[in-house]
Short mmCIF file of C-alpha atoms in Angstrom, two decimals:
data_model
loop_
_atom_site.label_atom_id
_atom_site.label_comp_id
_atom_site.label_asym_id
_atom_site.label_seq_id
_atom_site.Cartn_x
_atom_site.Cartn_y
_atom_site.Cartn_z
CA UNK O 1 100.37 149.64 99.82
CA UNK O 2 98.47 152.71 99.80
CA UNK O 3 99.11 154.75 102.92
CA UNK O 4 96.14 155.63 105.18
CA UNK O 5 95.49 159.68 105.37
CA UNK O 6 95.81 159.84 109.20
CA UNK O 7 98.88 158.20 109.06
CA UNK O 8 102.00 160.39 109.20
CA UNK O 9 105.28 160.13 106.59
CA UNK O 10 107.56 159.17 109.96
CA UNK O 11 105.17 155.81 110.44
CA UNK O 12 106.23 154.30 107.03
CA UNK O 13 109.98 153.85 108.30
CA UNK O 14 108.41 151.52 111.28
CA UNK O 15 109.08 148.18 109.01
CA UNK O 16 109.04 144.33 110.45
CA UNK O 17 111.58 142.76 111.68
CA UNK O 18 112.67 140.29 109.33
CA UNK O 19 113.91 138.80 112.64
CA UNK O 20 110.38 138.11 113.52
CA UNK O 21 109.19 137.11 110.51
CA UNK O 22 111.87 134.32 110.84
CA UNK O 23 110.69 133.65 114.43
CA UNK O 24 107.40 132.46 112.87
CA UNK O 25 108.91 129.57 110.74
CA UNK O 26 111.33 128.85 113.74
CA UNK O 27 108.15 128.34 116.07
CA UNK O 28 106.77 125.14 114.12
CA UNK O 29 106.75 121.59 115.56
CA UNK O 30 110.53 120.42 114.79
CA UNK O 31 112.30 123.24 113.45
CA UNK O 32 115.64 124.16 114.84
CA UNK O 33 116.38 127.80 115.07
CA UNK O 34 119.72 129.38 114.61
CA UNK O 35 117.69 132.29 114.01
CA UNK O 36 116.67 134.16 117.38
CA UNK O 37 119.58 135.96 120.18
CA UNK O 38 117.97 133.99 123.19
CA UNK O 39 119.29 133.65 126.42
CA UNK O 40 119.09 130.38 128.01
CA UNK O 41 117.00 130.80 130.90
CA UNK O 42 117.71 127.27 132.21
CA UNK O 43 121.36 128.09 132.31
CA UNK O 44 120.31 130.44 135.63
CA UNK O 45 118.18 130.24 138.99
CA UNK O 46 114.29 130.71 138.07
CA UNK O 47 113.52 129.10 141.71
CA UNK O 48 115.16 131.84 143.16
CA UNK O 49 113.74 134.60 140.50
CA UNK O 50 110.32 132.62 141.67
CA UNK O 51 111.26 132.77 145.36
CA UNK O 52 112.33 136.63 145.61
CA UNK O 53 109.25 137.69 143.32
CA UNK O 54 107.38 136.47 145.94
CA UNK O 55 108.95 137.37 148.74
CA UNK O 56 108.98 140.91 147.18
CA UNK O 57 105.39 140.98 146.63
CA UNK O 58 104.15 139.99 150.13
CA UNK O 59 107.00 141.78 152.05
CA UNK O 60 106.91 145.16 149.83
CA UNK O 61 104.12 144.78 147.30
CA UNK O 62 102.67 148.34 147.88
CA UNK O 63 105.90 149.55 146.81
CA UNK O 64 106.73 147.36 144.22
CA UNK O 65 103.58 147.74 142.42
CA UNK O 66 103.08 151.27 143.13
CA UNK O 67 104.68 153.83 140.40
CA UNK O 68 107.88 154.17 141.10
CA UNK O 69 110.66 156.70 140.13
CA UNK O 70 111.38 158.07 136.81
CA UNK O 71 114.99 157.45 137.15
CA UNK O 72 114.91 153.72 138.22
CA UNK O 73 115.14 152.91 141.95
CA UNK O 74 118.01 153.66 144.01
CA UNK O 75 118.44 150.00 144.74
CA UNK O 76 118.98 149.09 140.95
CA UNK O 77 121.20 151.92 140.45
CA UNK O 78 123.67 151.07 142.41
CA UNK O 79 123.46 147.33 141.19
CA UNK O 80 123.77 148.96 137.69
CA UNK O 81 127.02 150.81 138.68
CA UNK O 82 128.25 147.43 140.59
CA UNK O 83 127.43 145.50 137.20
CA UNK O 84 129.69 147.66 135.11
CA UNK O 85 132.23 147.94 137.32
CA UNK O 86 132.86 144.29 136.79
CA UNK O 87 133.72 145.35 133.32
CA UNK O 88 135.79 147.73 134.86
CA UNK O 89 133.83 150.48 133.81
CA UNK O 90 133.19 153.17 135.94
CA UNK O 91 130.18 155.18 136.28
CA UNK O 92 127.88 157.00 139.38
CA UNK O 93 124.40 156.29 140.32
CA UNK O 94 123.15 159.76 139.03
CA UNK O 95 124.61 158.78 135.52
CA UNK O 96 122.10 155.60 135.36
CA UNK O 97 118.55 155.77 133.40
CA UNK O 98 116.79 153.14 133.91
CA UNK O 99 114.69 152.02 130.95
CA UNK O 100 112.05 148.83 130.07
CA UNK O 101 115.28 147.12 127.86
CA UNK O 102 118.15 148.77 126.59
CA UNK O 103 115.86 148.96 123.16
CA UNK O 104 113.84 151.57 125.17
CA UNK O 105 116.91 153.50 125.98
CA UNK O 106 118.08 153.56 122.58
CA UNK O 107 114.71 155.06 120.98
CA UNK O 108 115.14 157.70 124.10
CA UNK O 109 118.53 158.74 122.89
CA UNK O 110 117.56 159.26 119.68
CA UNK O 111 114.52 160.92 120.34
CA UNK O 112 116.83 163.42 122.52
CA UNK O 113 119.48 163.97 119.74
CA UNK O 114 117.79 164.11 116.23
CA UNK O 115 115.43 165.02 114.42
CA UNK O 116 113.71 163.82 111.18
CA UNK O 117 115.92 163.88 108.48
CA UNK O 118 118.59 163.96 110.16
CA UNK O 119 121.69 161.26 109.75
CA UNK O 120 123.09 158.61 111.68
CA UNK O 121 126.34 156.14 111.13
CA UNK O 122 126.45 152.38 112.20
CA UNK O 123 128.41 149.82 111.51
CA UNK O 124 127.98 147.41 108.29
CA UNK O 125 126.17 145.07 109.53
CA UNK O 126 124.22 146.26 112.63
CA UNK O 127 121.41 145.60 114.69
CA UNK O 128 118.02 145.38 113.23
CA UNK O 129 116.04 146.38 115.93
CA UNK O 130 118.41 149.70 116.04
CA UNK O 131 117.41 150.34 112.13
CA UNK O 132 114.18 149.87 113.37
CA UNK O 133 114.13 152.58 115.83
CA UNK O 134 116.16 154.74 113.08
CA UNK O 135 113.55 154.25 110.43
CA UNK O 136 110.90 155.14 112.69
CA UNK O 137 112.19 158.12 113.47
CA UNK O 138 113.04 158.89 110.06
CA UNK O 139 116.53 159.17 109.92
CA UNK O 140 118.67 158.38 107.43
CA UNK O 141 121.61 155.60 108.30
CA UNK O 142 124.92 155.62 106.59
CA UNK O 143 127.08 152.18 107.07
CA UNK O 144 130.51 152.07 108.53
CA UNK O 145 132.69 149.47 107.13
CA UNK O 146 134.04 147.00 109.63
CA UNK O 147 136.22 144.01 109.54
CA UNK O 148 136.84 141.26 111.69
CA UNK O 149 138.44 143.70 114.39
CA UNK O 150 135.03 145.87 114.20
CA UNK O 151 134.92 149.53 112.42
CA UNK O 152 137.47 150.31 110.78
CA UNK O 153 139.32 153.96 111.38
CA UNK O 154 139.11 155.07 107.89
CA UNK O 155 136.37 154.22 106.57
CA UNK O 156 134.78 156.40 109.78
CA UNK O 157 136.97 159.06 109.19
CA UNK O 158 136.11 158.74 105.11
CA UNK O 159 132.14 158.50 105.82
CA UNK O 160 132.42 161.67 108.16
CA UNK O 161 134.00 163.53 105.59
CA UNK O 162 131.83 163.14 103.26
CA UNK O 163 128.39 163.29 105.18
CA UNK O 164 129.89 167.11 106.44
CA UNK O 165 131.31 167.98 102.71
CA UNK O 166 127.56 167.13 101.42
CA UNK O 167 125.91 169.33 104.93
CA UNK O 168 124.54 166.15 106.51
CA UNK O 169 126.91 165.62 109.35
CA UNK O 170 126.21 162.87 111.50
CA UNK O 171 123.79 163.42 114.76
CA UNK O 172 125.64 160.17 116.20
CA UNK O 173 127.19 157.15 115.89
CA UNK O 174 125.55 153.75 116.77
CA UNK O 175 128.12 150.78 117.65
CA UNK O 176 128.35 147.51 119.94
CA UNK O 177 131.92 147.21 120.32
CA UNK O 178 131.67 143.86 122.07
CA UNK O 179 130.36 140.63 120.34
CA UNK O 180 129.02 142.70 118.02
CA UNK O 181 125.09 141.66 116.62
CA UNK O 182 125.21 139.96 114.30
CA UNK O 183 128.50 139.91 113.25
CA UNK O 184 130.43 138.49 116.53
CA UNK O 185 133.40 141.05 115.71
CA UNK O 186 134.62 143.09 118.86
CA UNK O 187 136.28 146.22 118.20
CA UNK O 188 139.84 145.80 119.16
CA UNK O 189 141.82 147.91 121.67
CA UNK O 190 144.04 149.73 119.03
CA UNK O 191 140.85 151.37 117.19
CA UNK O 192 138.76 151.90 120.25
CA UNK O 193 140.79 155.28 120.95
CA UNK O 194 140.96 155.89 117.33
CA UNK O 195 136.67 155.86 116.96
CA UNK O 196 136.09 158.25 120.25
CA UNK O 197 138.79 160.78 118.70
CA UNK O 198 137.33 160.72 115.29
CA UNK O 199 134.02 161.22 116.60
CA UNK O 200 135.39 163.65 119.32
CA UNK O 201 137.36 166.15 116.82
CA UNK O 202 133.89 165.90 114.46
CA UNK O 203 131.46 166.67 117.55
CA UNK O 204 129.13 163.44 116.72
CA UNK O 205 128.19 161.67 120.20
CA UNK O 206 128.63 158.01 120.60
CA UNK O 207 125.82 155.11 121.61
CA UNK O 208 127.80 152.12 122.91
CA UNK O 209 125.43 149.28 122.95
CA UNK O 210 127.00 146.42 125.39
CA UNK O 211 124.43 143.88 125.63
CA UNK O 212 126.87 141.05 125.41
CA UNK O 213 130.22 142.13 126.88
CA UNK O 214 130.09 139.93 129.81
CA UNK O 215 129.69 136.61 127.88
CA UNK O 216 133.10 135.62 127.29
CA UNK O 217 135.29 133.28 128.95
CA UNK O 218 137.97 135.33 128.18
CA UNK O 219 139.71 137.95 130.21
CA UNK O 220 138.11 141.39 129.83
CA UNK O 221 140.88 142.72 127.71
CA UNK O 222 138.98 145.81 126.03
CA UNK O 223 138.45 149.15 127.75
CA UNK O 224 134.79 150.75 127.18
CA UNK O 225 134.09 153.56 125.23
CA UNK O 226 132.48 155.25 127.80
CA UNK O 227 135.69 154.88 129.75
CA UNK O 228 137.57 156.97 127.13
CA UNK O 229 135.20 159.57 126.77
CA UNK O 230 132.25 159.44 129.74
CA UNK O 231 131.39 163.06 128.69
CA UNK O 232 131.06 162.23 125.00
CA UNK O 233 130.06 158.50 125.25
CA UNK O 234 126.57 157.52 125.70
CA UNK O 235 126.62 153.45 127.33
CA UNK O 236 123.55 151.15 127.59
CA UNK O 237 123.11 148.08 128.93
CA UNK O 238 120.44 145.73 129.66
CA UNK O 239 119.73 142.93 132.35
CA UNK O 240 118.73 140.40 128.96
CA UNK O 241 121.31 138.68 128.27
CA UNK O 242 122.65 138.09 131.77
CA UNK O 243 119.43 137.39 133.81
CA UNK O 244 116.17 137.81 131.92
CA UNK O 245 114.93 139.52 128.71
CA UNK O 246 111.38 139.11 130.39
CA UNK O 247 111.88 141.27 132.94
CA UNK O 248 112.16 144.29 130.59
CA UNK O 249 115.27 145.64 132.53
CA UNK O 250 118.06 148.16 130.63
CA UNK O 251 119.62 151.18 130.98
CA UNK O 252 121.96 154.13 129.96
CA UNK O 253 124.88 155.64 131.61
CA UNK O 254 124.20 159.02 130.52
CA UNK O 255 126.86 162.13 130.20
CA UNK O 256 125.92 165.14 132.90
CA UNK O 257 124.31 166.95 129.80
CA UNK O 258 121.91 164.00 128.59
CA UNK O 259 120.60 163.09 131.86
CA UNK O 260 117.54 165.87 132.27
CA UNK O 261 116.78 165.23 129.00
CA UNK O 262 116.74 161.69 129.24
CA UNK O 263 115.34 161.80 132.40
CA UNK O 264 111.76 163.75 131.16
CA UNK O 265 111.57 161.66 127.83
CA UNK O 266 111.41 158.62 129.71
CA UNK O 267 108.77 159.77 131.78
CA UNK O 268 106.91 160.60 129.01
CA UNK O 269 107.48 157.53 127.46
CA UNK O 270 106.25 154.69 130.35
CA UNK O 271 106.24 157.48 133.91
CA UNK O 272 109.00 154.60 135.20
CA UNK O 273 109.88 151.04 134.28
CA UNK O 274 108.51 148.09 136.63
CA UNK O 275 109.62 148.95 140.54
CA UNK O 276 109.08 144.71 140.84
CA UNK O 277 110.95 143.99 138.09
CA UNK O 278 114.19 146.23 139.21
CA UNK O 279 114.21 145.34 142.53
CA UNK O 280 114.21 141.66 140.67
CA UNK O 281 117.18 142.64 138.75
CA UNK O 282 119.09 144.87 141.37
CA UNK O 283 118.99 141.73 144.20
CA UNK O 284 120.73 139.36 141.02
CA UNK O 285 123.61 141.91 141.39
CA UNK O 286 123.64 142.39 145.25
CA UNK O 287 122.85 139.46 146.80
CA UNK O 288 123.64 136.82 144.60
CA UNK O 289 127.32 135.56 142.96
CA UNK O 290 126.43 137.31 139.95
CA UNK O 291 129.98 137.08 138.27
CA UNK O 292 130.36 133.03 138.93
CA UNK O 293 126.89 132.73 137.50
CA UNK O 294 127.02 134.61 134.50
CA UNK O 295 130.66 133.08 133.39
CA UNK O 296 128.75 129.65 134.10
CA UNK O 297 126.54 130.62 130.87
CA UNK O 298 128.79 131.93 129.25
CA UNK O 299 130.87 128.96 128.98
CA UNK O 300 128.01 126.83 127.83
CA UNK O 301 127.59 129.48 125.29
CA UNK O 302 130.65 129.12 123.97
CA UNK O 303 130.59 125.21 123.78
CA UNK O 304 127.77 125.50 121.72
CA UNK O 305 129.68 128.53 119.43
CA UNK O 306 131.84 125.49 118.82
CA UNK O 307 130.07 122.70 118.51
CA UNK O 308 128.24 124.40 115.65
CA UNK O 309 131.39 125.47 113.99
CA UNK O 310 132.59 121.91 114.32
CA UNK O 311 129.44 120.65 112.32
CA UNK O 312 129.45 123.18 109.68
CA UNK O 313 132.82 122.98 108.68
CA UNK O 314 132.81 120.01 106.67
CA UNK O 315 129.20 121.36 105.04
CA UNK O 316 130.28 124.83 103.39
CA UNK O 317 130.79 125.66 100.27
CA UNK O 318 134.16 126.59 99.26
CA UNK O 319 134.98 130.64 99.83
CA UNK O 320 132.80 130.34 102.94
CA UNK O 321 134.33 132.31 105.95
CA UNK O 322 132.82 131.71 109.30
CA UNK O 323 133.40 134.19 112.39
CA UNK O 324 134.92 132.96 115.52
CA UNK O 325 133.62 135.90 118.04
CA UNK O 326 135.50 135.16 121.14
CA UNK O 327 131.57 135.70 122.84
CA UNK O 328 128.02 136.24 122.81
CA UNK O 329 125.23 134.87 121.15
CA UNK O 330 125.97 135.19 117.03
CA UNK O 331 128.59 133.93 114.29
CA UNK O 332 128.45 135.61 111.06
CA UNK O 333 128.93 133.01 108.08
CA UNK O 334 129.60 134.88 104.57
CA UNK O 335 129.16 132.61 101.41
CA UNK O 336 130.80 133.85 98.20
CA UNK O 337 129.27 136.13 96.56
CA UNK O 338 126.25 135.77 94.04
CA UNK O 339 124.60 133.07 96.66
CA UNK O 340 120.83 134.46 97.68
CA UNK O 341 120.38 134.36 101.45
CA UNK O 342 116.68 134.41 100.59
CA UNK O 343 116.46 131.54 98.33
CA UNK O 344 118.76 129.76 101.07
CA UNK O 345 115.96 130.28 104.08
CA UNK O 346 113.59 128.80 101.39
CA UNK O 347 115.63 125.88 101.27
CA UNK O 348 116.50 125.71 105.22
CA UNK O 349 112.69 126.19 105.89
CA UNK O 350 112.31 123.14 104.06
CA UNK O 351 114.49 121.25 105.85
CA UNK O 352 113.68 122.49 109.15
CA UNK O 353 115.96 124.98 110.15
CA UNK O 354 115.85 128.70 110.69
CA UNK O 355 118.20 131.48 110.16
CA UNK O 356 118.55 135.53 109.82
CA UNK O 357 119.59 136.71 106.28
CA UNK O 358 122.39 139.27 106.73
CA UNK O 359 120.23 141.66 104.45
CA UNK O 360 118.30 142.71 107.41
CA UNK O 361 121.06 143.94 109.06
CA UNK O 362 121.49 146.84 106.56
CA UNK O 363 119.47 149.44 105.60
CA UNK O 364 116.49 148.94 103.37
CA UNK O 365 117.58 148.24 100.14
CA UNK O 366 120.95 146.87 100.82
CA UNK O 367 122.18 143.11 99.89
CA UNK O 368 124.71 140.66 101.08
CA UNK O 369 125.36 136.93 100.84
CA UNK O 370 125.87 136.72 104.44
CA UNK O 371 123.54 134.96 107.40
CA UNK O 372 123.56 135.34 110.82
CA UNK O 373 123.44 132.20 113.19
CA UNK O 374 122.43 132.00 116.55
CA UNK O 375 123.84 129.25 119.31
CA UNK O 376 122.84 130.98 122.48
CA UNK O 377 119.38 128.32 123.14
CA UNK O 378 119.50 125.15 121.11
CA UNK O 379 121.61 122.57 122.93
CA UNK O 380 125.09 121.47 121.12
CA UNK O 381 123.80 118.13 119.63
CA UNK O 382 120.36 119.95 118.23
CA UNK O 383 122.96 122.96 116.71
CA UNK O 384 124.77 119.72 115.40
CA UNK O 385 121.96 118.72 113.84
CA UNK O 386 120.72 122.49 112.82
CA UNK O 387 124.31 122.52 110.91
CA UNK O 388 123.68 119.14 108.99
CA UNK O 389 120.45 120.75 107.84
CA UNK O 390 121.80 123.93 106.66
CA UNK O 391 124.39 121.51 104.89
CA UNK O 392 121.76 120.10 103.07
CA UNK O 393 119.99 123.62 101.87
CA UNK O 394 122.70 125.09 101.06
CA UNK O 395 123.69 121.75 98.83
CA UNK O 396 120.19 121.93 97.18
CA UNK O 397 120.74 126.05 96.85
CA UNK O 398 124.28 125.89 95.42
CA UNK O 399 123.78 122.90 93.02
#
């Protein structure tokens, strides 16, 4: 397609989500989707979100609707700082941006630390809405290889190497160490160290993306990132996953050097997030069981992880592996190789079930015979079902 003249060289990396695309197909009458990272809003209290909205509003709607600060509201701030501490991560109210979604913080960070051209690690696979925001800043992203226990040491060490020998050294590297999207993998406590140093002695800042840490039901075993290295480490989290991805909520913990910065290109971006919508998010934390509630849905979360596995086991082709992630919303199912993802979704459209070709969890250009499945919404006997259908595509594919 022929590019218009007033458009600039920067606004051809701003591709589609092959994630939406997907969402399309998974929207018609009867499909299942095993496609899209939703939360389960049934799985909380929407007569109390209904309630305290309007409590807020007639008590304190010339504040709430007013603009608010640039920073985020005090109240939410210190909700923010309670929130991770119940990871057992430690932060101060002054570190917290607040942001409309942690996707919002993440184009803010890299607005702040590159520039066009420049180059940025993640891991193999990552997030496709963070390629997104890489593309359309046009930056180049270099893979890390991971593994079941998330990056892996050496091949970070290798890829840094290289990227310096050839004078492109990495601006930063982009990783969610927890539950990872879409792979499942969580970074285990032996390389967590290992990643900060690396990036540490080579002077490339880290973005710790923890949008899922808290949905697991087991213990929190894993110290942050940001834990390691606050000065060094840049954290962000989001109020999605745990409460509402309506309510547009995120934000980063942000080193002392990073917070001006920060600070100014998020006023420039929106002037300040929603007042209504934080003080929405920051009375979830502080006057609610917020802890009980969100290991509650987590635990449904992680029947339904199973319930799926159960049903595809006895459906994949031989050489399949299938991720266990001990939490959050995603498995990762690899077929063996020379099977096309795309030709699969063909066949899964067809018999009414959606998923996410691993392909768009790489950088343009890049292939894989993986898919990424989603268990976070459709109840277990639907996945069930959602599994017998993929058995039947890939049966049709794969004959």
């Amino acid at each position: 397609m022929t590019q218009h003249p007033f458009l600039t060289r920067r606004s051809r990396g701003l591709l589609p989500s092959p994630v939406r695309d997907v969402w399309e197909a998974s929207m018609q009458p009867g499909v299942i989707s095993l496609a899209g990272g939703n939360p389960d809003l049934s799985l909380g209290d929407l007569d109390w979100v209904a309630e305290h909205a309007a409590r807020l509003l007639r008590e304190q709607g010339a504040t709430v609707l007013q603009y608010g600060s640039g920073t985020g509201t005090t109240a939410l701030r210190e909700a923010v700082v309670q929130l991770m501490a119940a990871e057992d991560i430690v932060a101060e109210p002054g570190a917290i941006q607040v942001t409309a979604g942690s996707q919002m913080a993440l184009d803010l960070v890299t607005k702040v630390l590159c520039e066009q051209g420049d180059t940025v690690l993640v891991e193999d696979p990552t997030y496709v809405g963070a390629l997104g925001t890489f593309g359309g800043a046009g930056l180049r992203v270099e893979h890390v290889a991971t593994d079941a226990d998330g990056i892996v040491p050496a091949a970070l060490e290798e890829r840094i190497r290289l990227l310096v020998a050839e004078a492109r050294p990495p601006r930063m590297l982009y990783t969610i160490p927890n539950f990872q999207n879409p792979s499942g993998a969580t970074l285990t406590e032996r390389r967590r160290p290992q990643v900060v140093e690396l990036c540490r002695a080579a002077g490339i800042p880290i973005v710790e993306d923890n949008p899922y840490g808290m949905l697991t039901t087991t213990p929190h075993e894993h110290v942050a990132l940001h834990e390691l290295d606050p000065e060094h480490v840049i954290y962000l989290g989001t109020f999605s996953k745990v409460l509402s991805p309506g309510l547009r909520v995120g934000w980063a913990a942000a080193p002392s050097w990073l917070r001006r910065p920060l600070q100014l290109a998020a006023e420039a971006t929106v002037i300040c997030a929603s007042p209504l919508a934080q003080e929405l998010a920051a009375h979830f934390v502080l006057e609610r069981p917020f802890e009980a509630e969100i290991a509650r849905a987590a635990a449904v979360y992680a029947e339904r992880a199973e319930a799926m596995r159960a049903a595809l086991a006895p459906v994949l082709p031989a050489g399949a592996t299938l991720s266990r992630p001990a939490g959050g919303f995603f498995a990762w199912l690899a077929l063996p190789e020379g099977w096309s993802t795309n030709a699969l979704l063909d066949a899964a459209i067809d018999e009414q079930v959606v998923f996410v070709p691993g392909a768009a969890f790489r950088a343009p250009g890049a292939g894989g015979s993986e898919l990424r499945l989603a268990y976070s919404f459709e109840s277990p006997e639907r996945l069930a079902e959602g599994a017998r259908r993929l058995g039947r595509a890939l049966a049709r594919v794969g004959a």
